[in-house]
Short mmCIF file of C-alpha atoms in Angstrom, two decimals:
data_model
loop_
_atom_site.label_atom_id
_atom_site.label_comp_id
_atom_site.label_asym_id
_atom_site.label_seq_id
_atom_site.Cartn_x
_atom_site.Cartn_y
_atom_site.Cartn_z
CA MET A 6 -42.92 -2.97 51.42
CA VAL A 7 -40.74 -3.08 54.52
CA LYS A 8 -41.27 0.61 55.12
CA LEU A 9 -45.00 0.20 54.79
CA LYS A 10 -44.96 -2.44 57.51
CA GLU A 11 -43.00 -0.23 59.84
CA MET A 12 -45.10 2.92 59.31
CA ASN A 13 -48.10 3.72 61.43
CA PRO A 14 -51.35 3.69 59.41
CA ALA A 15 -52.26 7.09 60.86
CA GLU A 16 -48.98 8.46 59.52
CA ASN A 17 -49.76 6.92 56.14
CA ILE A 18 -53.13 8.67 56.06
CA GLN A 19 -51.52 11.98 56.93
CA ALA A 20 -48.93 11.46 54.18
CA MET A 21 -51.57 10.86 51.52
CA PRO A 22 -51.66 13.47 48.73
CA ASP A 23 -54.77 15.54 48.23
CA PRO A 24 -57.51 14.00 46.05
CA PRO A 25 -57.68 15.46 42.54
CA SER A 26 -59.38 18.83 42.20
CA LEU A 27 -61.34 19.66 39.06
CA MET A 28 -60.86 23.43 39.18
CA ALA A 29 -57.19 23.14 40.10
CA SER A 30 -56.64 20.70 37.24
CA LEU A 31 -58.38 22.95 34.72
CA LYS A 32 -56.40 25.98 35.88
CA ALA A 33 -53.10 24.11 35.82
CA GLY A 34 -53.83 22.69 32.37
CA PHE A 35 -54.59 26.05 30.78
CA ASP A 36 -51.67 27.70 32.61
CA ALA A 37 -49.35 25.06 31.12
CA ILE A 38 -50.63 25.69 27.60
CA THR A 39 -50.37 29.44 28.09
CA LYS A 40 -46.68 28.99 28.94
CA HIS A 41 -46.22 26.78 25.86
CA ILE A 42 -48.70 28.54 23.60
CA TRP A 43 -47.04 27.25 20.42
CA LEU A 44 -48.62 23.83 21.13
CA ILE A 45 -51.93 25.14 19.78
CA LEU A 46 -50.31 25.41 16.34
CA ILE A 47 -50.46 21.60 15.99
CA PRO A 48 -54.29 21.33 15.94
CA ALA A 49 -54.49 24.69 14.13
CA VAL A 50 -52.31 23.40 11.27
CA LEU A 51 -54.54 20.33 10.92
CA ASP A 52 -57.66 22.51 10.69
CA ILE A 53 -56.00 24.89 8.20
CA PHE A 54 -55.15 21.87 6.03
CA LEU A 55 -58.72 20.56 6.23
CA TRP A 56 -60.04 24.04 5.44
CA PHE A 57 -57.79 25.04 2.53
CA GLY A 58 -56.39 21.71 1.33
CA THR A 59 -57.66 19.29 -1.28
CA ARG A 60 -60.80 17.46 -0.22
CA LEU A 61 -61.51 13.79 -0.80
CA SER A 62 -65.26 13.86 -1.32
CA LEU A 63 -67.87 11.09 -1.28
CA ALA A 64 -70.65 13.18 -2.86
CA ASP A 65 -70.71 11.38 -6.24
CA LEU A 66 -70.60 7.93 -4.63
CA ILE A 67 -73.51 8.81 -2.34
CA GLN A 68 -75.52 10.23 -5.26
CA LYS A 69 -74.94 7.05 -7.27
CA PHE A 70 -76.00 4.89 -4.32
CA LEU A 71 -79.17 6.94 -3.74
CA ALA A 72 -80.06 6.71 -7.43
CA GLU A 73 -79.73 2.91 -7.33
CA ILE A 74 -81.92 2.75 -4.21
CA SER A 75 -84.61 4.92 -5.80
CA ALA A 76 -84.67 2.70 -8.89
CA ILE A 77 -85.67 -0.43 -6.94
CA PRO A 78 -89.28 -1.26 -8.00
CA GLU A 79 -90.29 -2.46 -4.53
CA LEU A 80 -89.54 1.04 -3.15
CA GLN A 81 -91.65 3.02 -5.61
CA SER A 82 -94.65 3.55 -3.31
CA THR A 83 -95.41 7.16 -2.42
CA GLU A 84 -94.80 6.75 1.31
CA THR A 85 -91.51 4.88 0.82
CA ALA A 86 -90.35 7.32 -1.85
CA ASP A 87 -90.90 10.26 0.52
CA LEU A 88 -88.79 8.56 3.20
CA ILE A 89 -86.04 7.84 0.68
CA ASP A 90 -86.08 11.47 -0.50
CA ALA A 91 -85.81 12.75 3.07
CA ALA A 92 -82.95 10.38 3.85
CA GLY A 93 -81.34 11.28 0.52
CA GLU A 94 -81.25 14.97 1.41
CA ILE A 95 -79.50 14.15 4.69
CA TRP A 96 -76.95 11.88 3.04
CA THR A 97 -76.34 14.38 0.23
CA SER A 98 -75.59 17.07 2.80
CA ILE A 99 -73.22 14.71 4.60
CA GLY A 100 -71.47 13.83 1.34
CA GLU A 101 -70.95 17.49 0.44
CA SER A 102 -69.43 18.37 3.82
CA PHE A 103 -67.48 15.17 4.46
CA ASN A 104 -63.77 14.96 3.74
CA LEU A 105 -61.85 11.67 3.97
CA PHE A 106 -58.86 13.64 5.27
CA SER A 107 -60.87 14.12 8.47
CA ALA A 108 -59.68 10.61 9.43
CA LEU A 109 -56.43 12.37 10.36
CA ARG A 110 -58.31 13.24 13.55
CA SER A 111 -57.81 9.73 14.91
CA TYR A 112 -59.15 8.06 18.04
CA PRO A 113 -58.58 7.29 20.89
CA VAL A 114 -55.38 9.35 20.51
CA GLY A 115 -55.22 12.12 17.97
CA ILE A 116 -54.91 15.80 17.20
CA PRO A 117 -58.18 17.65 17.93
CA SER A 118 -59.88 19.30 14.97
CA LEU A 119 -62.72 21.78 14.56
CA PHE A 120 -63.47 20.61 11.01
CA ALA A 121 -63.16 16.84 11.37
CA ALA A 122 -66.91 16.49 11.92
CA GLY A 123 -67.77 18.62 8.88
CA GLN A 124 -66.05 20.90 6.39
CA PRO A 125 -66.77 24.65 6.12
CA ALA A 126 -68.99 25.55 3.17
CA GLY A 127 -66.28 27.59 1.45
CA VAL A 128 -62.79 29.08 1.67
CA PRO A 129 -61.52 32.67 1.49
CA LEU A 130 -59.14 31.73 -1.34
CA THR A 131 -59.85 29.50 -4.34
CA LEU A 132 -57.00 27.16 -3.47
CA SER A 133 -58.87 24.02 -2.49
CA SER A 134 -60.16 21.41 -4.91
CA ASN A 135 -62.33 18.32 -4.66
CA ILE A 136 -61.31 14.82 -5.63
CA GLU A 137 -64.21 12.40 -5.82
CA VAL A 138 -63.57 8.95 -4.34
CA THR A 139 -65.89 6.50 -6.07
CA SER A 140 -64.53 3.14 -4.92
CA PRO A 141 -65.62 1.67 -1.57
CA PHE A 142 -62.28 -0.12 -1.33
CA ALA A 143 -60.43 3.16 -1.87
CA ILE A 144 -62.50 4.73 0.91
CA ILE A 145 -61.54 1.97 3.34
CA GLY A 146 -57.89 2.17 2.31
CA PHE A 147 -57.69 5.95 2.64
CA TRP A 148 -59.51 5.84 5.99
CA LEU A 149 -57.10 3.28 7.42
CA LEU A 150 -54.07 5.14 6.06
CA PHE A 151 -55.12 8.54 7.38
CA SER A 152 -56.13 7.07 10.73
CA ALA A 153 -52.66 5.50 11.06
CA VAL A 154 -51.01 8.83 10.22
CA GLY A 155 -53.27 10.55 12.76
CA LEU A 156 -52.31 8.08 15.48
CA PHE A 157 -48.62 8.54 14.63
CA PHE A 158 -48.61 12.34 14.94
CA GLY A 159 -51.24 12.26 17.69
CA ALA A 160 -48.82 10.27 19.86
CA LEU A 161 -46.21 13.03 19.54
CA TYR A 162 -48.84 15.70 20.29
CA TYR A 163 -49.90 13.82 23.42
CA HIS A 164 -46.25 13.50 24.49
CA LEU A 165 -45.69 17.24 24.23
CA VAL A 166 -48.95 18.19 25.96
CA ALA A 167 -48.31 15.68 28.75
CA GLN A 168 -44.82 17.11 29.32
CA ALA A 169 -46.15 20.68 29.43
CA ALA A 170 -48.94 19.69 31.83
CA VAL A 171 -47.02 17.41 34.20
CA ALA A 172 -43.37 18.51 33.96
CA ASP A 173 -44.00 22.18 33.03
CA ARG A 174 -41.36 21.92 30.29
CA ILE A 175 -40.91 20.42 26.83
CA ASP A 176 -38.12 17.88 26.40
CA TRP A 177 -37.95 17.25 22.65
CA ARG A 178 -35.15 14.70 22.95
CA LEU A 179 -37.17 12.58 25.39
CA ALA A 180 -40.36 12.94 23.35
CA ILE A 181 -38.66 11.89 20.11
CA ARG A 182 -36.94 8.96 21.82
CA GLN A 183 -40.22 7.66 23.29
CA TRP A 184 -42.33 8.48 20.22
CA PRO A 185 -41.93 5.15 18.31
CA TRP A 186 -42.63 3.05 21.41
CA SER A 187 -45.69 5.09 22.43
CA THR A 188 -46.97 5.03 18.84
CA PHE A 189 -46.89 1.23 18.91
CA GLN A 190 -48.79 1.22 22.22
CA VAL A 191 -51.32 3.66 20.78
CA PHE A 192 -51.88 1.40 17.76
CA LEU A 193 -52.53 -1.52 20.11
CA LEU A 194 -54.93 0.65 22.10
CA ALA A 195 -56.79 1.66 18.93
CA LEU A 196 -57.16 -2.00 17.96
CA LEU A 197 -58.53 -2.74 21.43
CA TRP A 198 -61.09 0.06 21.09
CA VAL A 199 -62.15 -1.19 17.65
CA ALA A 200 -62.60 -4.72 18.99
CA LEU A 201 -64.62 -3.48 21.96
CA LEU A 202 -66.83 -1.27 19.80
CA MET A 203 -67.52 -4.17 17.45
CA LEU A 204 -68.43 -6.41 20.39
CA ILE A 205 -70.78 -3.71 21.68
CA PHE A 206 -72.40 -2.37 18.52
CA ILE A 207 -72.90 -5.50 16.40
CA PRO A 208 -75.12 -7.34 18.94
CA GLY A 209 -76.50 -3.98 20.07
CA SER A 210 -77.75 -3.11 16.57
CA CYS A 211 -79.51 -6.47 16.36
CA PHE A 212 -81.08 -5.88 19.78
CA LEU A 213 -82.30 -2.41 18.83
CA THR A 214 -83.74 -3.70 15.56
CA LEU A 215 -85.76 -6.33 17.40
CA ILE A 216 -86.93 -3.85 20.02
CA SER A 217 -87.96 -1.25 17.43
CA MET A 218 -90.19 -3.85 15.73
CA THR A 219 -92.33 -4.00 18.88
CA GLY A 220 -93.30 -0.34 18.59
CA GLN A 221 -91.93 3.19 18.98
CA PRO A 222 -92.22 3.48 22.83
CA PHE A 223 -90.32 0.24 23.36
CA GLY A 224 -87.76 1.27 20.74
CA GLN A 225 -87.04 4.55 22.53
CA VAL A 226 -86.72 2.80 25.90
CA GLY A 227 -84.43 0.19 24.33
CA LEU A 228 -82.25 2.90 22.79
CA LEU A 229 -81.98 4.69 26.15
CA VAL A 230 -81.06 1.48 27.96
CA TYR A 231 -78.54 0.56 25.29
CA ALA A 232 -76.90 4.03 25.31
CA THR A 233 -76.61 3.90 29.10
CA LEU A 234 -75.02 0.46 28.91
CA VAL A 235 -72.49 1.61 26.29
CA ILE A 236 -71.49 4.65 28.37
CA TRP A 237 -71.17 2.50 31.49
CA MET A 238 -68.90 0.04 29.64
CA LEU A 239 -66.66 2.61 27.93
CA PHE A 240 -66.41 5.17 30.74
CA PRO A 241 -63.59 3.35 32.63
CA LEU A 242 -61.47 3.45 29.45
CA LEU A 243 -61.50 7.22 28.96
CA PHE A 244 -58.04 7.51 30.56
CA SER A 245 -56.73 4.42 28.75
CA ALA A 246 -54.01 6.37 26.90
CA HIS A 247 -52.85 8.68 29.69
CA SER A 248 -50.58 6.28 31.54
CA ILE A 249 -48.73 5.52 28.29
CA PHE A 250 -47.53 9.11 28.13
CA ILE A 251 -47.24 9.96 31.83
CA ASN A 252 -45.95 6.73 33.36
CA HIS A 253 -44.51 5.10 30.20
CA HIS A 254 -46.70 2.06 30.84
CA LYS A 255 -47.58 -0.52 28.22
CA MET A 256 -51.02 -0.41 26.64
CA TRP A 257 -52.63 -3.11 28.76
CA VAL A 258 -51.20 -1.71 32.01
CA SER A 259 -52.44 1.76 31.01
CA VAL A 260 -55.94 0.35 30.45
CA LEU A 261 -55.91 -1.27 33.89
CA ASP A 262 -54.66 2.00 35.40
CA SER A 263 -57.57 3.83 33.75
CA ILE A 264 -60.10 1.35 35.13
CA ARG A 265 -58.62 1.60 38.63
CA VAL A 266 -58.51 5.41 38.65
CA THR A 267 -62.06 5.84 37.36
CA ARG A 268 -63.36 3.27 39.84
CA PHE A 269 -61.95 5.17 42.83
CA THR A 270 -62.81 8.65 41.52
CA ILE A 271 -65.97 7.91 39.55
CA SER A 272 -68.00 10.99 40.53
CA LYS A 273 -65.24 13.55 39.98
CA THR A 274 -64.02 11.86 36.82
CA ALA A 275 -67.54 11.77 35.38
CA LEU A 276 -67.94 15.46 36.16
CA LEU A 277 -64.58 16.22 34.55
CA PHE A 278 -65.53 14.58 31.26
CA VAL A 279 -68.95 16.21 31.28
CA LEU A 280 -67.24 19.59 31.70
CA ILE A 281 -64.75 18.80 28.93
CA PHE A 282 -67.53 17.73 26.58
CA VAL A 283 -69.80 20.70 27.32
CA VAL A 284 -67.02 23.29 27.10
CA ASN A 285 -65.43 21.86 23.96
CA GLU A 286 -68.65 21.18 22.05
CA GLY A 287 -70.37 24.35 23.25
CA LEU A 288 -67.50 26.59 22.18
CA SER A 289 -67.12 24.68 18.90
CA VAL A 290 -70.55 26.01 17.93
CA LEU A 291 -69.28 29.53 18.64
CA TRP A 292 -66.03 29.01 16.72
CA ARG A 293 -67.97 27.91 13.62
CA VAL A 294 -70.30 30.92 13.51
CA PRO A 295 -68.28 32.70 10.74
CA GLU A 296 -68.83 31.44 7.21
CA GLY A 297 -66.20 29.24 5.63
CA SER A 298 -65.40 32.02 3.16
CA SER A 299 -64.64 34.50 5.98
CA TRP A 300 -61.15 35.07 7.39
CA LEU A 301 -62.83 35.48 10.80
CA LEU A 302 -62.96 31.70 10.94
CA VAL A 303 -59.20 31.81 11.66
CA ILE A 304 -60.15 33.12 15.12
CA GLY A 305 -62.36 30.07 15.56
CA VAL A 306 -59.54 27.75 14.49
CA LEU A 307 -57.10 29.27 16.99
CA GLY A 308 -59.74 29.47 19.73
CA HIS A 309 -60.65 25.81 19.31
CA ALA A 310 -56.97 24.81 19.25
CA PHE A 311 -56.34 26.64 22.53
CA ILE A 312 -59.42 25.26 24.30
CA ALA A 313 -58.94 21.68 23.09
CA THR A 314 -55.24 21.64 23.97
CA GLY A 315 -55.91 23.23 27.36
CA LEU A 316 -58.61 20.67 28.16
CA LEU A 317 -56.28 17.82 27.17
CA ALA A 318 -53.56 19.26 29.40
CA ALA A 319 -56.08 19.56 32.24
CA SER A 320 -56.98 15.88 31.81
CA PHE A 321 -53.30 14.96 32.15
CA VAL A 322 -52.97 17.09 35.31
CA TYR A 323 -56.11 15.55 36.78
CA TYR A 324 -55.11 12.00 35.84
CA ARG A 325 -51.66 12.31 37.40
CA ALA A 326 -53.14 13.65 40.66
CA ALA A 327 -55.83 10.94 40.65
CA TYR A 328 -53.31 8.20 39.85
CA LEU A 329 -50.98 9.22 42.70
CA TRP A 330 -53.92 9.54 45.08
CA VAL A 331 -55.25 6.08 44.19
CA GLN A 332 -51.80 4.51 44.42
CA ARG A 333 -51.25 6.02 47.86
CA LYS A 334 -54.71 5.02 49.01
CA LEU A 335 -54.08 1.42 47.98
CA ALA A 336 -50.71 1.47 49.73
CA VAL A 337 -52.30 2.73 52.93
CA ALA A 338 -54.99 0.05 52.74
CA GLU A 339 -52.34 -2.62 52.14
CA SER A 340 -50.21 -1.44 55.06
CA SER A 341 -53.28 -1.44 57.33
CA VAL A 342 -54.03 -5.06 56.38
CA ILE A 343 -50.41 -6.08 57.00
CA MET A 344 -50.37 -4.37 60.39
#
């Protein structure tokens, strides 16, 4: 603080680092992963497991539930029956492609996966088998267990990617030493996200139900307004995990860092996440073009692993540059006020 008082504000401004660059961050992130290409094996192994491993299916449970719904006398009218049949086809398709092991792709920290959103229709080898989960309590238990495992290994994955992106080297000893502490912070962060989502979606669902009762045009407008509000509320938290792995900050401090960084760099940060979403989701469609029974899907698995890991590394590069830039900008503003 003493040095800040003695420095000239003009000198402070000249000493400020450059603001974060999107293209430079993307290039640096993919360069880092290219130098440590083995990092893509972590998401690739998860996808190989989801592809070839045993699947915990909900198909029988969904079929039983749909049969019970169809048997309700009050829903036997022709119009209602048609709606139930249409919804039943959608839910049957979801049940056939859903795998409870996909919870290993945890949020907000986790290992990216190409197959977490839906399983391939088949496998090249007849190694996989289905286990039907018919108890709702078992579903909840498995989901919580696999999510916890995903957060645990996701914390290590984030450590390694952050080191490659920021330090340009992998320090296994440091990563292993910090792993338990960062895992605990990640668990706290996940609980915070769950609490926030419940606070947002429970009253939001009631609001949308009331709006939809007034008519379709009002329902669509209400849905648009609600979606915009949710994005506006959650956007400042998109970097909420980064400071845990880069600056070794506690969960709550990392959340505040994320809010501060996104507030000062809102336009560039918004563009960054739009680019990440478009590139990742757009290429995911390409990676899944081969059938599940084709070995060509291995190319998609490796391609997705490289792109997802590179984009994560780019986000770490961008966040570090943005964090330093914001910190320096605040220091300059503080020194100017003191002077």
